[in-house]
Amino acid sequence: MSQKQLATRIDADVKKAVEEICEIRGLKMNRFIEDALIDKLEELEDLEDLTRIRFEPTRPLEDVVRDLKLNGKL
């Protein structure tokens, strides 16, 4: 995987907290931050999916079970 450098300014207390937790748990700060960014991106993607499907029509469970039985999946 290719890597790029990312520079940003953050609150001093946040940086200190990250440094401390990484030290206590034996984590690499770069990996910790990359994982946090990935988690946030996934969370935002899930939120978009939730917003999109929130208003989709639903079906009663008994209809779903009946169809699954008809298709031989249950």
Short mmCIF file of N, CA and C in Angstrom, two decimals:
data_model
loop_
_atom_site.label_atom_id
_atom_site.label_comp_id
_atom_site.label_asym_id
_atom_site.label_seq_id
_atom_site.Cartn_x
_atom_site.Cartn_y
_atom_site.Cartn_z
N MET A 1 0.85 -1.17 0.00
CA MET A 1 0.00 0.00 0.00
C MET A 1 0.90 1.23 0.00
N SER A 2 0.61 2.17 -0.90
CA SER A 2 1.39 3.40 -0.90
C SER A 2 0.95 4.27 0.26
N GLN A 3 1.88 5.06 0.72
CA GLN A 3 1.57 5.91 1.86
C GLN A 3 1.85 7.36 1.52
N LYS A 4 1.09 8.24 2.13
CA LYS A 4 1.25 9.68 1.99
C LYS A 4 1.31 10.28 3.38
N GLN A 5 1.95 11.41 3.48
CA GLN A 5 2.04 12.09 4.76
C GLN A 5 0.84 13.01 4.93
N LEU A 6 0.35 13.10 6.15
CA LEU A 6 -0.77 13.97 6.49
C LEU A 6 -0.34 14.84 7.66
N ALA A 7 -0.42 16.13 7.50
CA ALA A 7 -0.08 17.05 8.59
C ALA A 7 -1.32 17.83 8.97
N THR A 8 -1.53 17.96 10.26
CA THR A 8 -2.70 18.69 10.74
C THR A 8 -2.41 19.29 12.10
N ARG A 9 -3.18 20.25 12.46
CA ARG A 9 -3.05 20.85 13.79
C ARG A 9 -4.24 20.36 14.62
N ILE A 10 -3.93 19.91 15.83
CA ILE A 10 -4.98 19.45 16.74
C ILE A 10 -4.76 20.09 18.11
N ASP A 11 -5.78 20.03 18.90
CA ASP A 11 -5.72 20.55 20.27
C ASP A 11 -4.60 19.84 21.04
N ALA A 12 -3.85 20.60 21.81
CA ALA A 12 -2.72 20.05 22.57
C ALA A 12 -3.16 18.94 23.53
N ASP A 13 -4.33 19.10 24.14
CA ASP A 13 -4.83 18.08 25.07
C ASP A 13 -5.17 16.78 24.35
N VAL A 14 -5.69 16.90 23.12
CA VAL A 14 -6.01 15.71 22.34
C VAL A 14 -4.72 14.97 21.97
N LYS A 15 -3.72 15.72 21.54
CA LYS A 15 -2.43 15.11 21.19
C LYS A 15 -1.83 14.40 22.40
N LYS A 16 -1.87 15.05 23.53
CA LYS A 16 -1.32 14.45 24.75
C LYS A 16 -2.07 13.16 25.11
N ALA A 17 -3.39 13.18 24.98
CA ALA A 17 -4.19 11.99 25.28
C ALA A 17 -3.83 10.84 24.34
N VAL A 18 -3.65 11.16 23.05
CA VAL A 18 -3.28 10.12 22.08
C VAL A 18 -1.90 9.57 22.41
N GLU A 19 -0.97 10.45 22.69
CA GLU A 19 0.38 10.00 23.05
C GLU A 19 0.36 9.09 24.28
N GLU A 20 -0.40 9.49 25.28
CA GLU A 20 -0.47 8.71 26.51
C GLU A 20 -1.10 7.34 26.28
N ILE A 21 -2.20 7.29 25.56
CA ILE A 21 -2.87 6.00 25.34
C ILE A 21 -2.00 5.09 24.49
N CYS A 22 -1.31 5.66 23.52
CA CYS A 22 -0.42 4.84 22.69
C CYS A 22 0.74 4.30 23.53
N GLU A 23 1.27 5.12 24.40
CA GLU A 23 2.37 4.67 25.27
C GLU A 23 1.90 3.58 26.22
N ILE A 24 0.75 3.79 26.86
CA ILE A 24 0.22 2.82 27.82
C ILE A 24 -0.07 1.48 27.16
N ARG A 25 -0.63 1.53 25.96
CA ARG A 25 -1.05 0.29 25.29
C ARG A 25 -0.04 -0.26 24.29
N GLY A 26 1.08 0.42 24.18
CA GLY A 26 2.12 -0.05 23.28
C GLY A 26 1.73 0.05 21.81
N LEU A 27 1.00 1.09 21.47
CA LEU A 27 0.54 1.28 20.10
C LEU A 27 1.42 2.29 19.37
N LYS A 28 1.52 2.14 18.07
CA LYS A 28 2.19 3.12 17.23
C LYS A 28 1.18 4.24 16.94
N MET A 29 1.60 5.47 17.14
CA MET A 29 0.68 6.59 16.97
C MET A 29 0.16 6.67 15.54
N ASN A 30 1.02 6.44 14.55
CA ASN A 30 0.56 6.50 13.16
C ASN A 30 -0.57 5.51 12.92
N ARG A 31 -0.39 4.29 13.42
CA ARG A 31 -1.41 3.25 13.21
C ARG A 31 -2.70 3.59 13.96
N PHE A 32 -2.56 4.11 15.17
CA PHE A 32 -3.71 4.50 15.97
C PHE A 32 -4.54 5.56 15.23
N ILE A 33 -3.87 6.56 14.69
CA ILE A 33 -4.56 7.65 13.99
C ILE A 33 -5.18 7.14 12.70
N GLU A 34 -4.45 6.30 11.95
CA GLU A 34 -5.00 5.76 10.71
C GLU A 34 -6.24 4.92 10.99
N ASP A 35 -6.19 4.08 12.02
CA ASP A 35 -7.36 3.28 12.39
C ASP A 35 -8.54 4.16 12.78
N ALA A 36 -8.27 5.23 13.52
CA ALA A 36 -9.34 6.14 13.93
C ALA A 36 -9.98 6.81 12.72
N LEU A 37 -9.16 7.20 11.75
CA LEU A 37 -9.70 7.83 10.54
C LEU A 37 -10.54 6.83 9.74
N ILE A 38 -10.06 5.61 9.63
CA ILE A 38 -10.82 4.57 8.91
C ILE A 38 -12.15 4.32 9.61
N ASP A 39 -12.11 4.20 10.93
CA ASP A 39 -13.35 3.99 11.69
C ASP A 39 -14.35 5.12 11.44
N LYS A 40 -13.87 6.35 11.43
CA LYS A 40 -14.76 7.50 11.22
C LYS A 40 -15.34 7.48 9.81
N LEU A 41 -14.51 7.15 8.81
CA LEU A 41 -15.01 7.07 7.43
C LEU A 41 -16.09 6.00 7.31
N GLU A 42 -15.87 4.84 7.95
CA GLU A 42 -16.87 3.77 7.91
C GLU A 42 -18.15 4.19 8.61
N GLU A 43 -18.01 4.90 9.72
CA GLU A 43 -19.18 5.39 10.46
C GLU A 43 -20.00 6.35 9.60
N LEU A 44 -19.33 7.25 8.91
CA LEU A 44 -20.04 8.20 8.05
C LEU A 44 -20.71 7.50 6.87
N GLU A 45 -20.04 6.49 6.33
CA GLU A 45 -20.64 5.72 5.23
C GLU A 45 -21.88 4.98 5.72
N ASP A 46 -21.80 4.37 6.91
CA ASP A 46 -22.96 3.68 7.49
C ASP A 46 -24.10 4.66 7.72
N LEU A 47 -23.78 5.86 8.16
CA LEU A 47 -24.80 6.88 8.41
C LEU A 47 -25.51 7.26 7.11
N GLU A 48 -24.74 7.37 6.03
CA GLU A 48 -25.34 7.68 4.73
C GLU A 48 -26.28 6.54 4.30
N ASP A 49 -25.84 5.29 4.51
CA ASP A 49 -26.68 4.14 4.17
C ASP A 49 -27.96 4.17 4.99
N LEU A 50 -27.85 4.45 6.27
CA LEU A 50 -29.01 4.49 7.15
C LEU A 50 -30.00 5.55 6.70
N THR A 51 -29.48 6.72 6.35
CA THR A 51 -30.35 7.80 5.88
C THR A 51 -31.06 7.38 4.60
N ARG A 52 -30.34 6.70 3.71
CA ARG A 52 -30.92 6.29 2.43
C ARG A 52 -32.00 5.23 2.61
N ILE A 53 -31.77 4.24 3.50
CA ILE A 53 -32.72 3.13 3.63
C ILE A 53 -33.84 3.39 4.64
N ARG A 54 -33.71 4.46 5.39
CA ARG A 54 -34.69 4.74 6.44
C ARG A 54 -36.12 4.77 5.92
N PHE A 55 -36.31 5.27 4.71
CA PHE A 55 -37.66 5.45 4.19
C PHE A 55 -38.03 4.39 3.16
N GLU A 56 -37.24 3.34 3.05
CA GLU A 56 -37.60 2.25 2.14
C GLU A 56 -38.79 1.50 2.73
N PRO A 57 -39.64 0.99 1.86
CA PRO A 57 -40.79 0.23 2.38
C PRO A 57 -40.33 -1.05 3.08
N THR A 58 -41.08 -1.46 4.06
CA THR A 58 -40.77 -2.69 4.79
C THR A 58 -41.81 -3.76 4.48
N ARG A 59 -41.48 -4.99 4.83
CA ARG A 59 -42.40 -6.11 4.64
C ARG A 59 -42.57 -6.82 5.97
N PRO A 60 -43.75 -7.35 6.21
CA PRO A 60 -43.94 -8.13 7.44
C PRO A 60 -43.02 -9.35 7.45
N LEU A 61 -42.53 -9.70 8.62
CA LEU A 61 -41.63 -10.84 8.76
C LEU A 61 -42.24 -12.12 8.22
N GLU A 62 -43.52 -12.32 8.47
CA GLU A 62 -44.16 -13.55 8.00
C GLU A 62 -44.13 -13.66 6.47
N ASP A 63 -44.19 -12.53 5.77
CA ASP A 63 -44.08 -12.55 4.30
C ASP A 63 -42.67 -12.95 3.87
N VAL A 64 -41.68 -12.42 4.57
CA VAL A 64 -40.29 -12.74 4.25
C VAL A 64 -40.04 -14.23 4.48
N VAL A 65 -40.50 -14.75 5.61
CA VAL A 65 -40.32 -16.18 5.92
C VAL A 65 -41.04 -17.04 4.88
N ARG A 66 -42.25 -16.66 4.52
CA ARG A 66 -43.00 -17.42 3.51
C ARG A 66 -42.22 -17.47 2.19
N ASP A 67 -41.70 -16.32 1.76
CA ASP A 67 -40.95 -16.28 0.50
C ASP A 67 -39.67 -17.10 0.58
N LEU A 68 -39.01 -17.08 1.70
CA LEU A 68 -37.80 -17.88 1.87
C LEU A 68 -38.10 -19.37 1.82
N LYS A 69 -39.23 -19.74 2.39
CA LYS A 69 -39.64 -21.15 2.33
C LYS A 69 -39.98 -21.55 0.88
N LEU A 70 -40.66 -20.66 0.18
CA LEU A 70 -41.02 -20.94 -1.22
C LEU A 70 -39.77 -21.10 -2.09
N ASN A 71 -38.74 -20.35 -1.79
CA ASN A 71 -37.50 -20.40 -2.57
C ASN A 71 -36.56 -21.50 -2.07
N GLY A 72 -36.99 -22.27 -1.08
CA GLY A 72 -36.18 -23.36 -0.55
C GLY A 72 -34.99 -22.90 0.30
N LYS A 73 -35.04 -21.68 0.78
CA LYS A 73 -33.94 -21.16 1.59
C LYS A 73 -34.18 -21.37 3.08
N LEU A 74 -35.35 -21.80 3.43
CA LEU A 74 -35.68 -22.12 4.83
C LEU A 74 -36.32 -23.51 4.91
#
